[in-house]
């Protein structure tokens, strides 16, 4: 009788011990898993982001404003002081302009002349993209490159083109944009196109710190 009770007690103790150890292992595993998940959340790194789009050249014959009846965009008369000169360009715009001309000269091309009207146009497009959270040559309202040119009073030109870039997390966004443009066939073609004589950069910074760059080319 006592022997049976002893055996039963031993078995019960063994079972309880095994159950306890199992629970302990499960608990430790859960804690480790939670710590791993928490650690992943803490160690997540934000990677730099970059995007590019190029617009094919837009050709146009010089024409009077009144002759163009197809566009719904009304030309805006702006005082000359509203057009930023190269001296009034911000550091990112000037850096991108200088790096673009460096690439032109390196490839046997004449450097671009800064065009203040293009700078105004480019800035407005970058600001619109940053404000309305889109990335395209076409605005949410449907305005294309030539429409936006007309809106700032640019109506007489032979050829017009544009590169845009978006980057986040880079120390030198102007130079980085030009570097990426030069390894992209379409963007590179715009930069090295002999038909373009003038160019300007317009930039804007979005709420998240992303830099929007618009590079516009022209030959009048």
Coordinates of N, CA and C in Angstrom, one line a residue:
X1 N 0.8 -1.2 0.0 CA 0.0 0.0 0.0 C 0.9 1.3 0.0
X2 N 1.8 1.3 0.9 CA 2.7 2.5 1.0 C 3.6 2.6 -0.2
X3 N 4.0 1.4 -0.7 CA 4.8 1.3 -1.9 C 4.0 1.9 -3.1
X4 N 2.7 1.5 -3.3 CA 1.9 2.1 -4.4 C 1.8 3.6 -4.3
X5 N 1.5 4.0 -3.0 CA 1.4 5.5 -2.8 C 2.7 6.2 -3.2
X6 N 3.8 5.6 -2.8 CA 5.1 6.2 -3.1 C 5.3 6.3 -4.6
X7 N 5.0 5.2 -5.3 CA 5.1 5.2 -6.8 C 4.3 6.2 -7.4
X8 N 3.0 6.3 -6.9 CA 2.1 7.3 -7.5 C 2.6 8.7 -7.2
X9 N 3.1 9.0 -6.1 CA 3.6 10.3 -5.8 C 4.8 10.7 -6.7
X10 N 5.7 9.7 -6.9 CA 6.8 9.9 -7.7 C 6.4 10.3 -9.2
X11 N 5.4 9.5 -9.6 CA 4.9 9.7 -11.0 C 4.3 11.1 -11.1
X12 N 3.5 11.4 -10.1 CA 2.8 12.8 -10.1 C 3.9 13.9 -10.1
X13 N 4.9 13.7 -9.3 CA 5.9 14.7 -9.2 C 6.7 14.8 -10.5
X14 N 6.9 13.7 -11.1 CA 7.6 13.7 -12.4 C 6.8 14.4 -13.5
X15 N 5.4 14.1 -13.5 CA 4.5 14.8 -14.4 C 4.5 16.3 -14.2
X16 N 4.4 16.7 -12.9 CA 4.3 18.1 -12.6 C 5.6 18.8 -13.0
X17 N 6.7 18.1 -12.8 CA 8.0 18.7 -13.1 C 8.2 18.9 -14.6
X18 N 7.7 17.9 -15.4 CA 7.8 17.9 -16.8 C 6.9 19.1 -17.4
X19 N 5.7 19.2 -16.8 CA 4.8 20.2 -17.2 C 5.4 21.6 -16.9
X20 N 6.0 21.7 -15.7 CA 6.6 23.0 -15.3 C 7.7 23.4 -16.3
X21 N 8.5 22.4 -16.6 CA 9.7 22.7 -17.5 C 9.1 23.1 -18.9
X22 N 8.1 22.4 -19.4 CA 7.5 22.7 -20.7 C 7.0 24.1 -20.7
X23 N 6.2 24.5 -19.6 CA 5.7 25.9 -19.5 C 6.8 26.9 -19.5
X24 N 7.9 26.6 -18.7 CA 9.0 27.5 -18.6 C 9.6 27.7 -20.0
X25 N 9.8 26.6 -20.8 CA 10.4 26.8 -22.1 C 9.6 27.6 -23.0
X26 N 8.2 27.3 -23.0 CA 7.3 28.1 -23.8 C 7.4 29.6 -23.5
X27 N 7.4 29.9 -22.1 CA 7.5 31.3 -21.7 C 8.7 31.9 -22.1
X28 N 9.9 31.2 -22.0 CA 11.2 31.8 -22.4 C 11.2 32.0 -23.9
X29 N 10.6 31.1 -24.7 CA 10.5 31.2 -26.1 C 9.7 32.5 -26.5
X30 N 8.6 32.7 -25.8 CA 7.7 33.8 -26.1 C 8.4 35.1 -25.8
X31 N 9.2 35.2 -24.7 CA 9.9 36.4 -24.3 C 11.0 36.7 -25.4
X32 N 11.7 35.6 -25.8 CA 12.7 35.8 -26.8 C 12.2 36.3 -28.1
X33 N 11.0 35.7 -28.5 CA 10.3 36.1 -29.7 C 9.9 37.6 -29.7
X34 N 9.3 38.0 -28.5 CA 8.9 39.4 -28.3 C 10.1 40.3 -28.4
X35 N 11.2 39.9 -27.8 CA 12.4 40.8 -27.8 C 13.0 40.9 -29.2
X36 N 12.9 39.7 -30.0 CA 13.4 39.8 -31.4 C 12.5 40.8 -32.2
X37 N 11.2 40.7 -32.0 CA 10.3 41.6 -32.8 C 10.6 43.0 -32.4
X38 N 10.7 43.3 -31.1 CA 11.0 44.6 -30.6 C 12.3 45.1 -31.2
X39 N 13.3 44.2 -31.2 CA 14.6 44.6 -31.7 C 14.6 45.0 -33.2
X40 N 13.7 44.2 -33.9 CA 13.6 44.5 -35.4 C 13.0 45.9 -35.5
X41 N 12.0 46.2 -34.7 CA 11.4 47.6 -34.8 C 12.4 48.7 -34.5
X42 N 13.3 48.5 -33.6 CA 14.3 49.5 -33.2 C 15.4 49.6 -34.2
X43 N 15.7 48.5 -34.8 CA 16.9 48.5 -35.7 C 16.6 48.8 -37.2
X44 N 15.3 49.1 -37.5 CA 14.9 49.4 -38.9 C 15.6 50.7 -39.3
X45 N 16.3 50.6 -40.5 CA 17.0 51.8 -41.0 C 16.3 52.3 -42.2
X46 N 16.1 53.6 -42.3 CA 15.5 54.3 -43.4 C 16.5 54.4 -44.6
X47 N 16.2 53.8 -45.7 CA 17.1 53.8 -46.8 C 16.8 55.0 -47.7
X48 N 17.9 55.6 -48.3 CA 17.7 56.7 -49.2 C 16.8 56.3 -50.4
X49 N 16.0 57.2 -50.9 CA 15.1 56.9 -52.0 C 15.4 57.9 -53.1
X50 N 15.4 57.4 -54.3 CA 15.6 58.3 -55.5 C 14.7 57.8 -56.7
X51 N 14.2 58.8 -57.4 CA 13.3 58.5 -58.6 C 13.6 59.5 -59.6
X52 N 13.5 59.0 -60.9 CA 13.8 59.9 -62.1 C 12.7 59.7 -63.1
X53 N 12.4 60.8 -63.8 CA 11.5 60.8 -65.0 C 12.0 61.8 -66.0
X54 N 12.0 61.4 -67.3 CA 12.4 62.4 -68.3 C 11.3 62.7 -69.3
X55 N 11.2 63.8 -69.8 CA 10.2 64.2 -70.8 C 10.9 64.3 -72.2
X56 N 10.3 63.7 -73.2 CA 10.9 63.8 -74.5 C 10.8 65.3 -75.0
X57 N 11.7 65.7 -75.9 CA 11.7 67.1 -76.3 C 10.4 67.5 -77.0
X58 N 10.0 68.7 -76.6 CA 8.7 69.2 -77.2 C 9.1 70.3 -78.2
X59 N 8.8 70.1 -79.5 CA 9.2 71.0 -80.5 C 8.0 72.0 -80.8
X60 N 8.4 73.2 -81.1 CA 7.4 74.2 -81.4 C 8.0 75.3 -82.3
X61 N 7.2 75.8 -83.2 CA 7.6 77.0 -84.0 C 7.2 78.3 -83.2
X62 N 8.1 79.3 -83.3 CA 7.7 80.6 -82.7 C 6.4 81.1 -83.2
X63 N 5.5 81.5 -82.3 CA 4.2 81.9 -82.6 C 3.7 83.0 -81.7
X64 N 2.7 83.7 -82.1 CA 2.1 84.7 -81.3 C 1.2 84.0 -80.3
X65 N 1.1 84.6 -79.1 CA 0.2 84.1 -78.1 C -1.2 83.9 -78.5
X66 N -1.7 84.9 -79.3 CA -3.1 84.9 -79.7 C -3.4 83.8 -80.7
X67 N -2.3 83.3 -81.4 CA -2.5 82.3 -82.4 C -2.7 80.9 -81.8
X68 N -2.4 80.8 -80.6 CA -2.5 79.4 -79.9 C -3.8 79.4 -79.2
X69 N -4.9 78.9 -79.8 CA -6.2 78.9 -79.2 C -6.6 77.5 -78.6
X70 N -5.7 76.5 -78.6 CA -6.0 75.2 -78.2 C -5.8 75.1 -76.7
X71 N -4.9 75.8 -76.1 CA -4.6 75.7 -74.7 C -5.5 76.5 -73.8
X72 N -5.9 75.9 -72.7 CA -6.7 76.6 -71.7 C -5.9 77.5 -70.7
X73 N -4.6 77.4 -70.9 CA -3.7 78.1 -69.9 C -3.6 79.6 -70.4
X74 N -3.8 80.5 -69.5 CA -3.7 81.9 -69.8 C -2.3 82.4 -69.4
X75 N -1.5 83.0 -70.3 CA -0.2 83.5 -70.0 C -0.2 84.4 -68.8
X76 N 0.7 84.3 -68.0 CA 0.8 85.2 -66.8 C 1.9 86.2 -67.0
X77 N 1.5 87.5 -66.8 CA 2.5 88.5 -66.9 C 3.2 88.7 -65.5
X78 N 4.5 88.5 -65.5 CA 5.2 88.5 -64.3 C 6.3 89.6 -64.4
X79 N 6.5 90.3 -63.3 CA 7.6 91.3 -63.3 C 8.9 90.6 -63.4
X80 N 9.9 91.2 -64.1 CA 11.2 90.6 -64.3 C 11.9 90.1 -63.0
X81 N 11.7 90.9 -61.9 CA 12.3 90.5 -60.6 C 11.8 89.2 -60.1
X82 N 10.7 88.7 -60.6 CA 10.2 87.4 -60.1 C 10.9 86.2 -60.7
X83 N 11.7 86.5 -61.7 CA 12.5 85.4 -62.4 C 13.9 85.3 -61.7
X84 N 14.2 84.2 -61.0 CA 15.5 84.1 -60.3 C 16.7 84.0 -61.2
X85 N 17.7 84.9 -61.0 CA 18.9 84.8 -61.7 C 19.8 83.7 -61.1
X86 N 20.9 83.4 -61.7 CA 21.8 82.4 -61.2 C 22.3 82.7 -59.8
X87 N 22.5 84.0 -59.6 CA 23.0 84.5 -58.2 C 21.9 84.3 -57.2
X88 N 20.6 84.2 -57.6 CA 19.5 84.1 -56.7 C 19.1 82.6 -56.5
X89 N 19.8 81.7 -57.3 CA 19.4 80.3 -57.2 C 19.8 79.8 -55.8
X90 N 19.1 78.8 -55.3 CA 19.5 78.3 -54.0 C 20.6 77.3 -54.2
X91 N 21.3 76.8 -53.1 CA 22.5 76.0 -53.2 C 22.3 74.7 -54.0
X92 N 21.1 74.1 -53.9 CA 20.8 72.8 -54.6 C 20.7 73.1 -56.1
X93 N 20.0 74.2 -56.4 CA 19.8 74.5 -57.8 C 21.1 74.9 -58.5
X94 N 21.9 75.6 -57.8 CA 23.2 76.0 -58.4 C 24.1 74.8 -58.5
X95 N 24.1 74.0 -57.5 CA 25.0 72.8 -57.6 C 24.6 71.9 -58.8
X96 N 23.3 71.7 -59.0 CA 22.8 70.9 -60.1 C 23.1 71.5 -61.4
X97 N 23.0 72.8 -61.5 CA 23.4 73.6 -62.7 C 24.8 73.4 -63.0
X98 N 25.7 73.6 -62.0 CA 27.1 73.5 -62.2 C 27.6 72.1 -62.6
X99 N 27.0 71.1 -62.0 CA 27.3 69.7 -62.3 C 26.9 69.3 -63.7
X100 N 25.7 69.8 -64.1 CA 25.2 69.6 -65.4 C 26.2 70.2 -66.5
X101 N 26.6 71.4 -66.3 CA 27.5 72.0 -67.2 C 28.9 71.3 -67.2
X102 N 29.3 70.8 -66.0 CA 30.5 70.0 -66.0 C 30.5 68.8 -66.9
X103 N 29.3 68.2 -66.9 CA 29.1 67.0 -67.7 C 29.1 67.4 -69.2
X104 N 28.5 68.5 -69.5 CA 28.4 69.0 -70.9 C 29.9 69.3 -71.4
X105 N 30.6 70.0 -70.6 CA 32.0 70.3 -71.1 C 32.8 69.0 -71.2
X106 N 32.7 68.1 -70.2 CA 33.4 66.8 -70.3 C 33.1 66.1 -71.6
X107 N 31.9 66.2 -72.1 CA 31.5 65.5 -73.3 C 31.6 66.4 -74.6
X108 N 32.4 67.5 -74.5 CA 32.7 68.3 -75.6 C 31.6 69.2 -76.1
X109 N 30.7 69.5 -75.1 CA 29.5 70.3 -75.4 C 29.7 71.7 -74.8
X110 N 29.1 72.8 -75.3 CA 29.2 74.1 -74.7 C 28.3 74.1 -73.4
X111 N 28.7 74.8 -72.4 CA 27.9 74.8 -71.2 C 26.5 75.6 -71.5
X112 N 25.5 75.2 -70.7 CA 24.2 75.9 -70.8 C 24.3 77.3 -70.2
X113 N 23.5 78.2 -70.8 CA 23.3 79.5 -70.2 C 22.1 79.4 -69.3
X114 N 22.2 80.0 -68.1 CA 21.1 80.0 -67.1 C 19.9 80.8 -67.7
X115 N 18.7 80.3 -67.6 CA 17.5 81.0 -68.1 C 16.6 81.2 -66.9
X116 N 16.4 82.5 -66.5 CA 15.7 82.9 -65.4 C 14.2 82.5 -65.5
X117 N 13.6 82.6 -66.7 CA 12.2 82.2 -66.9 C 12.0 80.7 -66.7
X118 N 13.0 80.0 -67.1 CA 12.9 78.5 -66.9 C 13.0 78.2 -65.4
X119 N 13.8 78.9 -64.7 CA 13.9 78.7 -63.3 C 12.6 78.9 -62.6
X120 N 11.9 79.9 -62.9 CA 10.6 80.2 -62.3 C 9.6 79.0 -62.6
X121 N 9.6 78.6 -63.9 CA 8.8 77.5 -64.3 C 9.1 76.2 -63.6
X122 N 10.4 76.0 -63.5 CA 10.9 74.7 -62.8 C 10.6 74.7 -61.4
X123 N 10.8 75.9 -60.7 CA 10.4 76.0 -59.3 C 9.0 75.7 -59.0
X124 N 8.1 76.3 -59.9 CA 6.7 76.2 -59.7 C 6.3 74.7 -59.8
X125 N 6.9 74.0 -60.7 CA 6.5 72.6 -60.9 C 7.0 71.8 -59.7
X126 N 8.2 72.0 -59.3 CA 8.7 71.3 -58.1 C 7.9 71.6 -56.9
X127 N 7.5 72.8 -56.7 CA 6.7 73.2 -55.5 C 5.3 72.5 -55.6
X128 N 4.8 72.4 -56.8 CA 3.5 71.8 -57.0 C 3.6 70.3 -56.7
X129 N 4.6 69.6 -57.1 CA 4.8 68.2 -56.9 C 4.9 68.0 -55.4
X130 N 5.7 68.8 -54.7 CA 6.0 68.7 -53.3 C 4.7 68.9 -52.5
X131 N 4.0 69.9 -52.9 CA 2.7 70.3 -52.2 C 1.6 69.3 -52.3
X132 N 1.5 68.7 -53.6 CA 0.4 67.8 -53.9 C 0.8 66.4 -53.9
X133 N 2.0 66.1 -53.5 CA 2.5 64.7 -53.4 C 2.3 63.8 -54.7
X134 N 2.9 64.3 -55.8 CA 2.9 63.5 -57.0 C 4.3 63.7 -57.6
X135 N 4.6 62.9 -58.6 CA 5.9 62.9 -59.3 C 5.6 62.6 -60.8
X136 N 5.5 63.7 -61.6 CA 5.2 63.5 -63.0 C 5.4 64.8 -63.7
X137 N 5.5 64.7 -65.0 CA 5.6 65.9 -65.9 C 4.3 66.5 -66.1
X138 N 3.2 65.8 -65.8 CA 1.9 66.2 -66.0 C 1.2 66.5 -64.6
X139 N 0.7 67.7 -64.4 CA 0.1 68.1 -63.1 C -1.2 67.3 -62.9
X140 N -1.7 67.2 -61.7 CA -3.0 66.6 -61.5 C -4.1 67.3 -62.3
X141 N -3.9 68.6 -62.6 CA -4.9 69.3 -63.4 C -4.8 69.0 -64.9
X142 N -3.8 68.2 -65.3 CA -3.6 67.9 -66.7 C -2.7 68.8 -67.5
X143 N -2.0 69.7 -66.8 CA -1.1 70.6 -67.5 C 0.2 69.9 -67.9
X144 N 0.6 70.0 -69.1 CA 1.8 69.4 -69.6 C 2.9 70.4 -69.7
X145 N 4.1 70.0 -70.2 CA 5.3 70.8 -70.2 C 5.0 72.1 -71.0
X146 N 4.4 72.1 -72.2 CA 4.2 73.3 -73.0 C 3.1 74.2 -72.3
X147 N 2.2 73.5 -71.6 CA 1.1 74.3 -70.9 C 1.8 75.1 -69.8
X148 N 2.6 74.4 -69.1 CA 3.3 75.1 -67.9 C 4.2 76.2 -68.4
X149 N 4.8 76.0 -69.6 CA 5.7 77.1 -70.1 C 4.9 78.3 -70.5
X150 N 3.7 78.0 -71.1 CA 2.9 79.2 -71.5 C 2.4 79.9 -70.3
X151 N 2.1 79.2 -69.2 CA 1.6 79.8 -68.0 C 2.5 80.8 -67.4
X152 N 3.8 80.7 -67.7 CA 4.8 81.7 -67.1 C 5.2 82.6 -68.3
X153 N 4.6 82.6 -69.4 CA 4.9 83.5 -70.5 C 5.9 83.0 -71.5
X154 N 6.3 81.8 -71.5 CA 7.2 81.2 -72.5 C 6.4 80.6 -73.6
X155 N 6.4 81.4 -74.7 CA 5.6 80.9 -75.9 C 6.4 80.8 -77.2
X156 N 7.5 81.5 -77.2 CA 8.4 81.5 -78.4 C 9.6 80.7 -78.1
X157 N 9.7 79.5 -78.7 CA 10.8 78.6 -78.5 C 10.8 77.6 -79.7
X158 N 12.0 77.0 -79.9 CA 12.2 76.0 -81.0 C 12.0 74.6 -80.4
X159 N 12.6 74.4 -79.2 CA 12.5 73.1 -78.6 C 12.6 73.3 -77.1
X160 N 11.8 72.4 -76.4 CA 11.7 72.5 -74.9 C 11.7 71.1 -74.4
X161 N 12.4 70.9 -73.3 CA 12.5 69.5 -72.7 C 12.7 69.6 -71.2
X162 N 12.6 68.5 -70.5 CA 12.6 68.5 -69.0 C 13.0 67.2 -68.4
X163 N 13.8 67.3 -67.4 CA 14.1 66.1 -66.5 C 13.6 66.5 -65.1
X164 N 13.0 65.5 -64.4 CA 12.7 65.7 -63.0 C 13.3 64.6 -62.2
X165 N 13.5 64.9 -60.9 CA 14.1 63.9 -60.0 C 13.5 64.1 -58.6
X166 N 13.6 63.1 -57.8 CA 13.0 63.1 -56.5 C 14.0 62.3 -55.6
X167 N 14.6 62.9 -54.6 CA 15.4 62.0 -53.7 C 15.3 62.4 -52.3
X168 N 15.5 61.5 -51.4 CA 15.3 61.6 -50.0 C 16.5 60.9 -49.3
X169 N 17.1 61.6 -48.4 CA 18.2 61.0 -47.6 C 19.6 61.2 -48.1
X170 N 19.8 62.0 -49.1 CA 21.1 62.2 -49.7 C 21.7 63.6 -49.2
X171 N 23.0 63.6 -48.9 CA 23.6 64.8 -48.4 C 23.8 65.9 -49.5
X172 N 23.9 65.5 -50.8 CA 24.1 66.5 -51.8 C 23.1 66.2 -52.9
X173 N 21.8 66.5 -52.7 CA 20.7 66.2 -53.7 C 20.9 66.7 -55.1
X174 N 21.5 67.9 -55.2 CA 21.7 68.5 -56.5 C 22.7 67.6 -57.4
X175 N 23.9 67.4 -56.8 CA 24.9 66.6 -57.5 C 24.4 65.2 -57.7
X176 N 23.7 64.6 -56.7 CA 23.2 63.2 -56.8 C 22.2 63.1 -58.0
X177 N 21.3 64.1 -58.1 CA 20.4 64.0 -59.2 C 21.1 64.0 -60.6
X178 N 22.1 64.9 -60.7 CA 22.8 64.9 -62.0 C 23.5 63.6 -62.2
X179 N 24.1 63.0 -61.2 CA 24.8 61.7 -61.3 C 23.8 60.7 -61.8
X180 N 22.6 60.6 -61.3 CA 21.7 59.6 -61.7 C 21.1 59.9 -63.1
X181 N 20.9 61.2 -63.4 CA 20.5 61.6 -64.7 C 21.5 61.1 -65.8
X182 N 22.8 61.2 -65.5 CA 23.8 60.9 -66.5 C 23.9 59.4 -66.7
X183 N 23.4 58.5 -65.8 CA 23.5 57.1 -66.1 C 22.1 56.5 -66.6
X184 N 21.2 57.5 -66.9 CA 19.9 57.1 -67.4 C 19.9 57.6 -68.9
X185 N 19.7 56.7 -69.9 CA 19.8 57.1 -71.3 C 19.0 58.3 -71.7
X186 N 17.7 58.3 -71.3 CA 16.8 59.4 -71.6 C 17.2 60.8 -71.0
X187 N 17.6 60.8 -69.7 CA 18.0 62.0 -69.0 C 19.3 62.5 -69.6
X188 N 20.2 61.5 -69.8 CA 21.6 61.9 -70.4 C 21.4 62.5 -71.7
X189 N 20.5 62.0 -72.5 CA 20.3 62.5 -73.9 C 19.8 64.0 -73.8
X190 N 18.9 64.3 -72.9 CA 18.5 65.7 -72.7 C 19.7 66.6 -72.3
X191 N 20.5 66.1 -71.4 CA 21.6 66.9 -70.9 C 22.6 67.2 -72.0
X192 N 22.9 66.2 -72.8 CA 23.9 66.3 -73.9 C 23.3 66.7 -75.2
X193 N 22.1 67.0 -75.3 CA 21.4 67.4 -76.6 C 21.9 68.7 -77.1
X194 N 22.5 68.7 -78.3 CA 23.1 69.9 -78.9 C 22.0 71.0 -79.2
X195 N 20.8 70.6 -79.3 CA 19.7 71.5 -79.7 C 19.3 72.4 -78.5
X196 N 19.6 72.1 -77.3 CA 19.3 72.9 -76.2 C 20.4 73.9 -75.9
X197 N 20.1 75.2 -75.7 CA 21.1 76.2 -75.5 C 21.1 76.8 -74.0
X198 N 19.9 76.7 -73.4 CA 19.8 77.3 -72.1 C 19.1 76.2 -71.2
X199 N 19.2 76.4 -69.9 CA 18.7 75.5 -68.9 C 18.6 76.1 -67.5
X200 N 17.7 75.6 -66.7 CA 17.6 76.1 -65.3 C 17.1 75.0 -64.4
X201 N 17.4 75.0 -63.2 CA 16.9 74.1 -62.2 C 16.0 74.8 -61.2
X202 N 14.9 74.1 -60.8 CA 14.0 74.6 -59.8 C 13.7 73.5 -58.8
X203 N 13.9 73.8 -57.5 CA 13.7 72.8 -56.5 C 12.7 73.2 -55.4
X204 N 12.2 72.2 -54.7 CA 11.4 72.4 -53.6 C 11.5 71.2 -52.6
X205 N 11.3 71.4 -51.3 CA 11.4 70.4 -50.3 C 10.0 70.0 -49.8
X206 N 9.7 68.7 -49.8 CA 8.4 68.3 -49.3 C 8.3 68.2 -47.8
X207 N 7.1 67.9 -47.3 CA 6.9 67.8 -45.8 C 7.8 66.8 -45.2
X208 N 8.1 65.7 -45.9 CA 9.0 64.6 -45.4 C 10.5 64.9 -45.6
X209 N 10.8 66.0 -46.1 CA 12.2 66.3 -46.4 C 12.7 65.9 -47.7
X210 N 11.9 65.3 -48.5 CA 12.3 64.9 -49.9 C 12.5 66.1 -50.8
X211 N 13.5 66.0 -51.6 CA 13.9 67.1 -52.5 C 13.3 66.8 -53.9
X212 N 12.5 67.7 -54.5 CA 12.0 67.6 -55.8 C 12.8 68.5 -56.7
X213 N 13.4 68.0 -57.8 CA 14.2 68.8 -58.7 C 13.5 68.8 -60.1
X214 N 13.4 69.9 -60.7 CA 12.9 70.0 -62.1 C 14.0 70.7 -62.9
X215 N 14.4 70.1 -64.0 CA 15.5 70.6 -64.8 C 14.8 70.9 -66.2
X216 N 14.8 72.1 -66.6 CA 14.1 72.5 -67.9 C 15.1 73.0 -68.9
X217 N 15.0 72.5 -70.1 CA 15.9 73.0 -71.2 C 15.1 73.7 -72.3
X218 N 15.8 74.6 -73.0 CA 15.1 75.3 -74.1 C 16.1 75.8 -75.1
X219 N 15.6 76.0 -76.3 CA 16.3 76.7 -77.4 C 15.3 77.6 -78.0
X220 N 15.6 78.9 -77.9 CA 14.6 79.9 -78.4 C 14.7 80.2 -79.9

